[in-house]
Coordinates of C-alpha atoms in Angstrom, one line a residue:
M1 CA -11.4 -12.1 -13.7
S2 CA -9.9 -11.4 -16.9
G3 CA -8.1 -8.1 -15.6
T4 CA -4.0 -8.9 -15.2
Y5 CA -1.4 -7.3 -13.4
L6 CA 1.1 -8.2 -16.1
G7 CA 3.1 -5.9 -17.8
M8 CA 1.8 -2.7 -15.8
P9 CA 3.8 0.6 -15.9
S10 CA 5.9 1.4 -12.8
F11 CA 4.2 3.1 -10.1
P12 CA 5.1 6.7 -10.6
T13 CA 4.2 6.4 -14.1
A14 CA 0.7 4.6 -12.9
A15 CA 0.4 7.3 -10.3
A16 CA 0.9 10.0 -12.4
A17 CA -2.6 9.2 -14.5
S18 CA -4.5 7.9 -11.3
T19 CA -4.2 10.9 -9.4
R20 CA -5.4 13.4 -12.2
D21 CA -8.9 11.1 -11.9
M22 CA -11.0 13.4 -9.6
R23 CA -13.5 10.9 -9.3
L24 CA -11.5 8.0 -8.5
R25 CA -9.8 10.4 -5.6
G26 CA -13.3 11.6 -4.6
N27 CA -14.2 7.7 -4.3
L28 CA -11.2 7.0 -2.3
R29 CA -10.9 9.7 0.2
H30 CA -14.3 9.3 1.1
A31 CA -14.2 5.9 1.9
T32 CA -10.7 5.5 3.3
H33 CA -11.9 8.5 5.8
T34 CA -14.7 6.6 6.9
I35 CA -13.1 3.5 7.5
R36 CA -10.6 5.1 9.5
A37 CA -12.5 7.1 11.8
K38 CA -15.0 3.6 12.3
R39 CA -11.9 1.7 13.2
E40 CA -10.5 4.3 15.5
Q41 CA -13.5 4.1 17.8
A42 CA -13.5 0.1 17.5
V43 CA -10.1 0.0 18.8
A44 CA -10.3 3.0 21.3
E45 CA -12.7 0.4 22.9
L46 CA -10.0 -2.1 24.2
G47 CA -7.9 -0.7 27.3
D48 CA -5.5 -3.2 26.1
W49 CA -5.2 -2.8 22.4
Q50 CA -1.1 -2.2 22.4
E51 CA -0.6 -5.4 24.7
L52 CA -2.9 -7.5 22.1
R53 CA -1.0 -5.7 19.1
A54 CA 2.6 -6.4 20.9
A55 CA 1.0 -10.2 21.3
G56 CA 0.2 -10.8 17.8
A57 CA 3.5 -9.5 16.8
A58 CA 5.1 -12.0 18.5
L59 CA 2.8 -15.2 18.0
K60 CA 3.6 -14.5 14.6
E61 CA 7.2 -13.9 14.9
R62 CA 7.8 -17.2 16.8
T63 CA 5.6 -19.1 14.2
L64 CA 7.7 -17.7 11.3
R65 CA 11.1 -18.8 13.5
H66 CA 9.6 -22.5 13.7
L67 CA 7.4 -22.2 10.2
D68 CA 8.9 -25.5 9.0
H69 CA 8.0 -27.6 12.1
Y70 CA 4.2 -25.7 12.4
L71 CA 3.8 -26.6 8.8
E72 CA 4.6 -30.1 9.2
Q73 CA 2.5 -30.4 12.2
L74 CA -0.6 -29.0 10.0
E75 CA -0.1 -31.4 7.3
D76 CA 0.1 -34.6 9.8
A77 CA -3.4 -32.9 11.5
V78 CA -5.1 -32.1 8.0
T79 CA -4.4 -35.7 6.7
A80 CA -5.4 -37.2 10.1
A81 CA -8.8 -35.2 9.7
G82 CA -9.8 -36.9 6.2
G83 CA -8.3 -33.9 4.0
H84 CA -5.1 -33.6 1.3
V85 CA -2.4 -31.7 1.4
H86 CA -0.5 -30.4 -1.6
W87 CA 3.0 -28.2 -1.7
A88 CA 3.0 -25.2 -4.3
Q89 CA 6.4 -23.9 -5.0
D90 CA 5.1 -21.0 -7.1
A91 CA 1.9 -19.8 -8.8
A92 CA 2.3 -22.0 -11.8
E93 CA 2.5 -25.0 -9.6
A94 CA -0.5 -23.8 -7.2
N95 CA -2.4 -23.1 -10.6
R96 CA -1.8 -26.5 -11.8
I97 CA -2.6 -27.9 -8.7
V98 CA -6.4 -26.6 -8.7
T99 CA -7.1 -26.9 -12.2
D100 CA -6.2 -30.6 -12.2
L101 CA -8.4 -31.3 -8.8
V102 CA -11.4 -29.0 -10.5
L103 CA -10.9 -31.0 -13.8
R104 CA -10.8 -34.4 -12.1
T105 CA -14.3 -33.9 -10.8
G106 CA -16.1 -33.3 -14.3
E107 CA -17.5 -29.5 -13.0
S108 CA -16.9 -26.5 -15.4
E109 CA -17.8 -24.3 -12.6
V110 CA -16.3 -23.1 -9.6
V111 CA -17.6 -20.8 -6.4
K112 CA -14.7 -18.8 -4.7
V113 CA -14.9 -17.3 -1.3
K114 CA -12.8 -13.6 -1.4
S115 CA -8.9 -14.8 -1.4
M116 CA -5.7 -12.7 -1.7
A117 CA -3.6 -15.5 -2.4
T118 CA -6.0 -16.6 -5.3
Q119 CA -5.9 -13.2 -6.8
E120 CA -2.1 -13.0 -6.2
I121 CA -1.4 -16.3 -8.4
G122 CA -4.0 -15.8 -11.3
L123 CA -6.0 -18.4 -10.4
N124 CA -9.4 -17.3 -12.2
D125 CA -7.2 -16.6 -15.6
A126 CA -5.5 -20.3 -15.6
L127 CA -8.9 -21.9 -14.9
A128 CA -10.3 -20.1 -17.4
R129 CA -7.7 -21.0 -19.6
A130 CA -8.6 -24.9 -19.2
G131 CA -12.4 -24.0 -20.0
I132 CA -13.4 -23.9 -16.0
S133 CA -15.5 -20.4 -14.9
A134 CA -14.9 -18.7 -11.7
H135 CA -17.4 -16.6 -9.8
E136 CA -16.5 -14.4 -7.2
T137 CA -19.1 -14.1 -4.4
D138 CA -18.0 -11.5 -2.2
L139 CA -20.3 -8.3 -3.5
A140 CA -17.0 -6.2 -4.0
E141 CA -15.5 -8.9 -5.8
L142 CA -18.2 -9.4 -7.9
I143 CA -18.3 -6.0 -8.9
V144 CA -14.7 -6.3 -10.2
Q145 CA -15.5 -9.3 -12.0
L146 CA -18.6 -8.0 -13.7
G147 CA -16.8 -4.7 -14.6
D148 CA -13.7 -6.6 -15.8
D149 CA -11.6 -4.5 -13.7
L150 CA -9.1 -5.3 -10.7
P151 CA -9.0 -5.4 -7.4
S152 CA -7.5 -1.7 -5.2
H153 CA -8.0 -2.7 -2.1
I154 CA -7.2 -5.6 0.3
L155 CA -10.4 -5.5 2.0
V156 CA -12.8 -3.8 -0.3
P157 CA -11.7 -4.4 -3.7
A158 CA -14.4 -2.1 -5.5
I159 CA -13.4 1.0 -3.4
H160 CA -12.7 2.9 -6.4
R161 CA -16.2 2.4 -7.7
N162 CA -19.5 4.2 -6.2
R163 CA -23.0 3.3 -6.6
D164 CA -23.9 4.7 -9.9
E165 CA -21.1 2.9 -11.5
I166 CA -21.9 -0.3 -9.6
R167 CA -25.5 0.3 -11.3
D168 CA -24.5 0.4 -14.7
I169 CA -22.3 -2.7 -14.3
F170 CA -25.3 -4.7 -12.7
R171 CA -27.5 -3.6 -15.4
S172 CA -25.0 -4.2 -18.7
K173 CA -23.0 -7.2 -17.1
M174 CA -24.3 -9.3 -14.7
G175 CA -27.0 -11.1 -17.1
D176 CA -23.9 -12.6 -19.2
R177 CA -23.0 -14.8 -16.1
G178 CA -26.2 -15.8 -14.8
R179 CA -29.3 -14.2 -13.2
A180 CA -29.6 -10.8 -14.9
A181 CA -30.0 -7.6 -12.7
P182 CA -33.8 -5.5 -13.2
K183 CA -33.6 -3.6 -15.8
N184 CA -35.5 -0.7 -13.6
L185 CA -32.4 -1.3 -11.1
S186 CA -31.6 2.1 -9.2
D187 CA -28.3 2.8 -7.1
D188 CA -29.6 2.1 -3.8
P189 CA -27.7 0.0 -1.8
R190 CA -30.4 -2.3 -1.0
E191 CA -31.7 -2.9 -4.3
L192 CA -28.0 -3.5 -5.3
A193 CA -27.4 -5.7 -2.8
E194 CA -30.5 -7.7 -3.4
A195 CA -29.8 -8.0 -7.0
A196 CA -26.6 -9.5 -6.3
R197 CA -28.2 -12.0 -3.8
L198 CA -30.6 -13.3 -6.2
H199 CA -27.7 -13.6 -8.7
L200 CA -25.5 -15.7 -6.6
R201 CA -27.9 -17.5 -5.0
E202 CA -28.5 -19.4 -8.1
K203 CA -24.4 -19.8 -7.9
F204 CA -24.3 -21.3 -4.5
L205 CA -27.1 -23.8 -4.9
N206 CA -25.6 -25.6 -8.1
A207 CA -22.1 -25.2 -7.3
K208 CA -20.2 -28.5 -6.9
V209 CA -17.0 -27.3 -5.9
G210 CA -15.7 -24.1 -3.6
V211 CA -12.3 -22.5 -3.7
S212 CA -11.3 -20.3 -0.7
G213 CA -8.3 -19.1 1.1
A214 CA -8.1 -18.5 4.9
N215 CA -7.1 -16.2 7.6
F216 CA -5.7 -18.6 10.1
M217 CA -4.5 -22.1 9.8
V218 CA -4.0 -24.1 13.2
A219 CA -1.5 -26.2 13.2
E220 CA -2.3 -28.5 16.6
T221 CA -6.1 -29.5 14.8
G222 CA -5.3 -28.8 11.4
T223 CA -8.7 -26.2 11.4
L224 CA -8.8 -23.5 8.7
V225 CA -10.6 -20.2 9.5
V226 CA -12.2 -18.0 7.5
V227 CA -13.8 -14.4 9.0
E228 CA -16.3 -12.7 6.5
S229 CA -19.5 -10.2 7.0
E230 CA -21.6 -11.2 4.0
G231 CA -22.5 -15.1 4.9
N232 CA -21.1 -15.9 0.9
G233 CA -18.0 -17.7 2.4
R234 CA -20.3 -19.9 4.8
M235 CA -22.2 -20.8 1.6
C236 CA -19.1 -21.5 -0.5
L237 CA -17.3 -23.6 2.4
T238 CA -20.4 -25.8 3.1
L239 CA -22.7 -26.4 0.2
P240 CA -20.3 -28.1 -2.6
E241 CA -19.1 -31.6 -2.7
T242 CA -15.5 -30.3 -3.2
L243 CA -13.4 -27.4 -0.9
I244 CA -10.0 -26.5 -2.5
S245 CA -8.4 -24.3 -0.1
V246 CA -5.2 -22.3 -1.6
V247 CA -3.4 -20.7 1.6
G248 CA -0.2 -18.9 1.9
I249 CA 2.4 -20.9 4.3
E250 CA 2.6 -17.9 6.4
K251 CA -0.9 -18.3 7.7
V252 CA -0.3 -21.1 9.9
V253 CA -0.7 -20.0 13.9
P254 CA 0.5 -22.8 16.9
T255 CA -2.5 -23.1 18.6
W256 CA -6.4 -22.5 18.9
Q257 CA -5.6 -20.3 21.7
D258 CA -3.7 -18.2 19.3
L259 CA -7.0 -17.4 17.6
E260 CA -7.8 -15.5 20.6
V261 CA -5.5 -12.4 19.9
F262 CA -6.2 -12.0 16.5
L263 CA -9.7 -12.6 16.3
Q264 CA -9.9 -9.2 18.6
T265 CA -7.5 -7.4 16.2
L266 CA -8.4 -8.5 13.0
P267 CA -12.0 -7.2 13.0
R268 CA -11.6 -4.0 14.3
S269 CA -8.8 -3.1 12.1
S270 CA -10.3 -4.3 9.0
T271 CA -14.0 -3.5 9.2
A272 CA -14.3 -1.7 12.6
E273 CA -16.2 -4.3 14.1
R274 CA -16.1 -5.9 17.7
M275 CA -16.1 -9.5 15.7
N276 CA -16.7 -10.6 12.3
P277 CA -20.6 -11.2 11.5
Y278 CA -19.4 -15.1 10.2
T279 CA -16.4 -17.0 11.6
S280 CA -16.2 -20.1 9.9
T281 CA -14.0 -23.1 10.7
W282 CA -13.4 -26.6 9.5
T283 CA -11.0 -29.4 9.9
G284 CA -10.7 -32.0 7.2
T285 CA -14.1 -33.5 6.3
T286 CA -17.3 -34.9 8.0
D287 CA -19.6 -37.6 6.9
E288 CA -23.2 -35.8 5.9
D289 CA -21.6 -32.2 6.7
G290 CA -20.0 -30.2 4.3
P291 CA -17.8 -31.1 1.8
S292 CA -16.7 -34.4 1.4
D293 CA -13.5 -33.9 -0.3
F294 CA -11.2 -31.2 1.1
H295 CA -7.8 -30.2 -0.6
L296 CA -5.5 -27.8 0.9
V297 CA -2.5 -26.4 -1.3
L298 CA 0.1 -24.6 0.8
L299 CA 1.7 -21.6 -1.2
D300 CA 5.2 -20.5 -1.1
N301 CA 5.3 -18.1 -4.3
G302 CA 8.6 -16.5 -2.6
R303 CA 7.6 -16.7 0.8
T304 CA 10.6 -18.4 2.0
D305 CA 12.6 -16.0 0.4
A306 CA 11.0 -13.4 2.2
L307 CA 11.6 -15.3 5.6
A308 CA 15.2 -15.4 5.0
D309 CA 16.0 -11.8 5.2
T310 CA 16.2 -10.8 8.6
V311 CA 14.4 -7.2 7.9
G312 CA 11.7 -7.5 5.3
R313 CA 10.6 -10.9 6.8
Q314 CA 8.3 -9.3 9.0
A315 CA 5.8 -8.5 6.1
L316 CA 4.9 -11.9 6.5
R317 CA 3.1 -11.2 9.9
C318 CA 0.5 -9.3 7.8
I319 CA -3.1 -10.7 8.5
R320 CA -4.5 -8.3 5.7
C321 CA -6.7 -6.5 7.4
S322 CA -6.1 -3.3 5.3
A323 CA -5.4 -0.5 7.9
C324 CA -2.4 0.9 6.6
L325 CA -4.0 1.5 3.4
N326 CA -6.6 3.5 4.7
V327 CA -4.4 6.0 6.5
C328 CA -1.8 6.1 3.7
P329 CA -1.7 9.4 2.2
V330 CA 0.1 7.8 -1.3
Y331 CA -2.7 5.1 -1.3
E332 CA -5.6 7.8 -0.9
R333 CA -4.3 9.7 -4.0
A334 CA -2.7 6.9 -6.6
G335 CA -5.4 4.1 -5.8
G336 CA -4.8 0.8 -5.5
H337 CA -4.2 -0.3 -9.2
A338 CA -1.0 1.8 -9.5
Y339 CA 0.6 -0.7 -7.0
G340 CA 0.5 -3.4 -10.1
S341 CA 0.0 -6.3 -7.7
A342 CA -2.8 -8.0 -5.9
Y343 CA -1.5 -6.1 -2.5
P344 CA -1.8 -2.4 -2.7
G345 CA -0.8 0.3 -0.5
P346 CA 2.0 0.4 1.9
I347 CA 2.0 -3.4 2.9
G348 CA 2.2 -3.9 -1.0
A349 CA 4.6 -2.0 -1.3
I350 CA 7.0 -4.3 0.8
L351 CA 5.3 -7.4 0.4
T352 CA 5.1 -7.4 -3.3
P353 CA 9.0 -6.9 -4.1
Q354 CA 9.8 -9.5 -1.7
L355 CA 7.6 -12.5 -3.5
R356 CA 8.3 -11.0 -7.0
G357 CA 11.9 -9.4 -6.6
V358 CA 12.8 -6.0 -7.5
G359 CA 14.2 -7.0 -11.2
S360 CA 11.0 -5.5 -13.1
E361 CA 10.9 -1.3 -13.2
L362 CA 7.1 -1.8 -11.5
D363 CA 8.5 -4.1 -8.3
A364 CA 11.9 -1.9 -8.1
S365 CA 9.4 1.4 -8.1
L366 CA 7.3 0.2 -5.2
P367 CA 9.6 0.5 -2.0
Y368 CA 9.2 4.2 -3.4
A369 CA 5.9 4.6 -3.1
S370 CA 6.1 6.0 0.5
S371 CA 6.3 9.3 2.2
L372 CA 7.5 7.3 4.9
C373 CA 5.6 9.3 7.4
G374 CA 5.0 6.4 9.4
A375 CA 1.1 5.8 9.7
C376 CA 1.1 2.4 8.2
Y377 CA 3.5 1.6 11.3
E378 CA 0.9 3.5 13.7
V379 CA -2.1 1.4 12.8
C380 CA -0.9 -2.0 11.9
P381 CA -2.4 -4.8 14.4
V382 CA 1.0 -6.6 14.2
A383 CA 3.4 -3.7 14.6
I384 CA 5.0 -4.1 11.2
D385 CA 7.6 -1.6 10.6
I386 CA 6.7 -0.5 7.0
P387 CA 9.0 2.2 7.1
E388 CA 11.9 0.1 8.2
V389 CA 11.3 -2.3 5.5
L390 CA 10.7 0.3 2.8
V391 CA 14.2 1.7 3.2
H392 CA 15.7 -1.5 3.3
L393 CA 14.0 -2.7 0.0
R394 CA 15.2 0.9 -1.2
E395 CA 19.0 0.2 -0.3
R396 CA 18.0 -3.1 -2.4
V397 CA 17.0 -1.5 -5.4
V398 CA 20.0 1.0 -5.3
E399 CA 23.1 -1.3 -4.7
G400 CA 21.9 -4.7 -5.1
G401 CA 23.2 -7.2 -2.6
T402 CA 22.8 -11.0 -1.9
V403 CA 19.2 -12.2 -1.5
S404 CA 17.4 -15.7 -1.5
V405 CA 15.9 -16.7 -4.6
R406 CA 14.2 -19.8 -4.9
G407 CA 15.6 -21.3 -1.7
R408 CA 19.4 -20.3 -3.0
R409 CA 21.6 -17.4 -2.2
T410 CA 22.0 -15.1 -5.0
T411 CA 23.8 -12.1 -5.9
V412 CA 21.1 -9.3 -7.6
K413 CA 22.4 -6.4 -9.3
P414 CA 21.1 -2.8 -8.8
A415 CA 18.2 -1.4 -10.4
K416 CA 18.6 0.4 -13.9
G417 CA 18.5 4.2 -13.6
H418 CA 19.7 4.6 -10.0
A419 CA 23.5 5.3 -10.8
A420 CA 23.3 8.6 -10.2
E421 CA 21.9 8.1 -6.6
R422 CA 24.3 5.5 -5.9
A423 CA 27.0 8.1 -6.8
A424 CA 25.5 10.7 -4.3
M425 CA 25.0 8.3 -1.6
R426 CA 28.3 7.0 -1.6
A427 CA 30.1 10.7 -2.1
A428 CA 27.9 11.9 1.3
R429 CA 28.9 8.8 2.9
W430 CA 32.9 9.5 2.2
T431 CA 32.0 13.2 3.0
F432 CA 30.4 12.3 6.3
E433 CA 33.6 10.1 7.3
H434 CA 35.9 13.1 6.8
P435 CA 34.9 15.9 8.8
R436 CA 37.2 18.6 7.4
A437 CA 35.7 17.8 4.0
L438 CA 32.3 18.0 5.4
R439 CA 33.3 21.8 6.9
A440 CA 34.4 22.7 3.7
G441 CA 31.8 21.7 1.8
M442 CA 29.3 23.2 4.1
R443 CA 30.9 26.8 3.9
M444 CA 30.9 26.5 0.2
A445 CA 27.2 26.0 0.2
S446 CA 26.8 28.9 2.7
H447 CA 28.7 31.3 0.5
A448 CA 26.9 30.2 -2.6
R449 CA 23.6 30.0 -1.4
R450 CA 22.0 32.7 -4.1
L451 CA 23.5 30.5 -6.5
T452 CA 21.6 27.6 -5.4
P453 CA 18.8 26.1 -8.0
R454 CA 15.3 25.7 -7.4
R455 CA 15.0 22.5 -9.5
L456 CA 18.0 19.8 -9.4
P457 CA 19.8 19.4 -12.8
L458 CA 20.4 15.6 -12.1
P459 CA 18.8 13.1 -14.3
G460 CA 16.8 10.3 -13.1
A461 CA 15.5 10.4 -9.5
G462 CA 17.1 13.8 -8.8
R463 CA 15.3 15.3 -11.2
A464 CA 11.8 13.9 -10.4
W465 CA 12.5 14.6 -6.6
S466 CA 12.9 18.3 -7.4
D467 CA 10.1 18.0 -10.1
S468 CA 7.6 18.3 -7.0
R469 CA 9.3 20.4 -4.1
D470 CA 12.0 23.3 -4.2
L471 CA 15.4 22.7 -2.9
P472 CA 16.1 24.3 0.1
R473 CA 19.0 27.1 0.5
P474 CA 21.6 26.5 2.6
A475 CA 21.9 28.5 5.7
P476 CA 24.1 31.4 5.7
E477 CA 26.2 30.2 8.4
S478 CA 26.9 26.5 9.1
F479 CA 26.1 25.1 12.7
R480 CA 29.7 23.9 13.2
D481 CA 30.8 27.8 12.6
W482 CA 28.1 29.1 14.6
W483 CA 29.0 26.8 17.7
R484 CA 32.8 27.7 17.3
R485 CA 31.4 31.4 16.7
T486 CA 29.5 31.8 20.1
R487 CA 31.3 29.2 22.1
G488 CA 34.8 29.9 21.6
P489 CA 37.4 28.5 19.3
D490 CA 37.5 25.6 21.0
A491 CA 34.3 24.2 21.6
G492 CA 33.9 21.9 18.8
S493 CA 37.3 19.9 19.7
A494 CA 37.4 16.7 20.4
D495 CA 39.0 16.8 24.2
S496 CA 36.9 19.6 25.0
G497 CA 33.6 18.2 23.8
K498 CA 34.8 15.3 26.3
A499 CA 35.9 17.4 29.1
E500 CA 32.1 19.1 28.8
V501 CA 30.5 15.1 29.1
R502 CA 32.7 14.7 31.8
E503 CA 32.2 17.5 33.7
R504 CA 28.1 17.0 33.2
G505 CA 28.6 13.4 34.7
E506 CA 30.3 14.6 37.3
R507 CA 27.8 17.4 38.4
R508 CA 24.9 14.6 37.8
D509 CA 26.8 12.2 40.6
G510 CA 27.6 14.7 43.1
G511 CA 31.4 14.5 42.1
A512 CA 31.4 10.6 42.8
R513 CA 32.6 8.2 40.1

């Protein structure tokens, strides 16, 4: 894939363009609503869904608290089973490790299982610079790759494409990377799938090196797990002589028993299936069965920094189901490319700024790519409170503060362009801490309500906020004034309030204390 997220504009700038693309919005609306409806039906079949959700969150939290222990246990188990473990601190190191491993085999082509981690680090581009061609074998990833495009969804990377566009891509580009599509190829899904199947079959049968990620890693046995729906993963994991798996360190689970929870929640939340058609597991190497050489690259790339954030670390619980994308009104209208990351949607808005920091204009804008409606939290199968983390990261963008960067506590400066917001928040805090000032301010606002502008004259965020909404007019009378007028001049005093609470308590308890 030659596309790259580097140098992309901030979310507001990118979204301003993508929301005007009516074909894109139509594709996204149809796809997300369809997936969302099917998911609701699949989840409703389980009477203990909320218990499974809580169990998944608890399992992930326990693992994250003891991540060092489980990773060391995983390394020992993988090594004992005949595999090789490599540790990569960042994307550059991971790309270098994988590239060296492929070059060592003497091969110039690899087949790939769909992998968010390899998208995150830009592995395909790194391999291309070393003269190695990486062939995506997931159907949607193949569409994206042939179209010289970027994925826009975690589960369905080509969700922004319709059948006509896919047919045209196959006709014009498939022959450049192998077996060409039939010249009379139509937009019928069966014909498109058959063209992809014939194209990929040659890749599977000739490949000597496979590259994958993993949905889970079991610490006690050193087993890796990939769940998928097309069978291409099974081909990539079993046919090549060498298998290289690049996996984020947060994907580890302690035991086989823990998989019971996630293999129920993941398929229902992602593909709305009771179970995935293909669940592949492998442990090291076995004589005359599968790859003879297995390498596991454990990827940090900002994850331990996220782990150090007591609020933000819950993003590492994510099992990449994409349910939050399918219910997000912002994603539905803006599309995945506007997020400028391998992780679009609500989860990307909290995960990317933690992995990459908030130093760039793009990353500083992502925590604001949300309406804070809370729908993402309601559907998350591991109960990640995405709105809470979004607000937490917005505070970091505006105020700066102490964070972990490559394992060291570092003080980051506030992002540019938020001076007015900081001043407004500090003024609001001072006002709320001084009741007399608050009362005077509310009275002034009530008296001047006819002079209230429809738009904020402030630069930056203030003006942007009011570009799409009118300022509400202040009430003709403040709540405090109304309370004193209707309840008496002493109704708002501290002593009368305490007396009223005391009286209510005595009535409730029958006068006994």
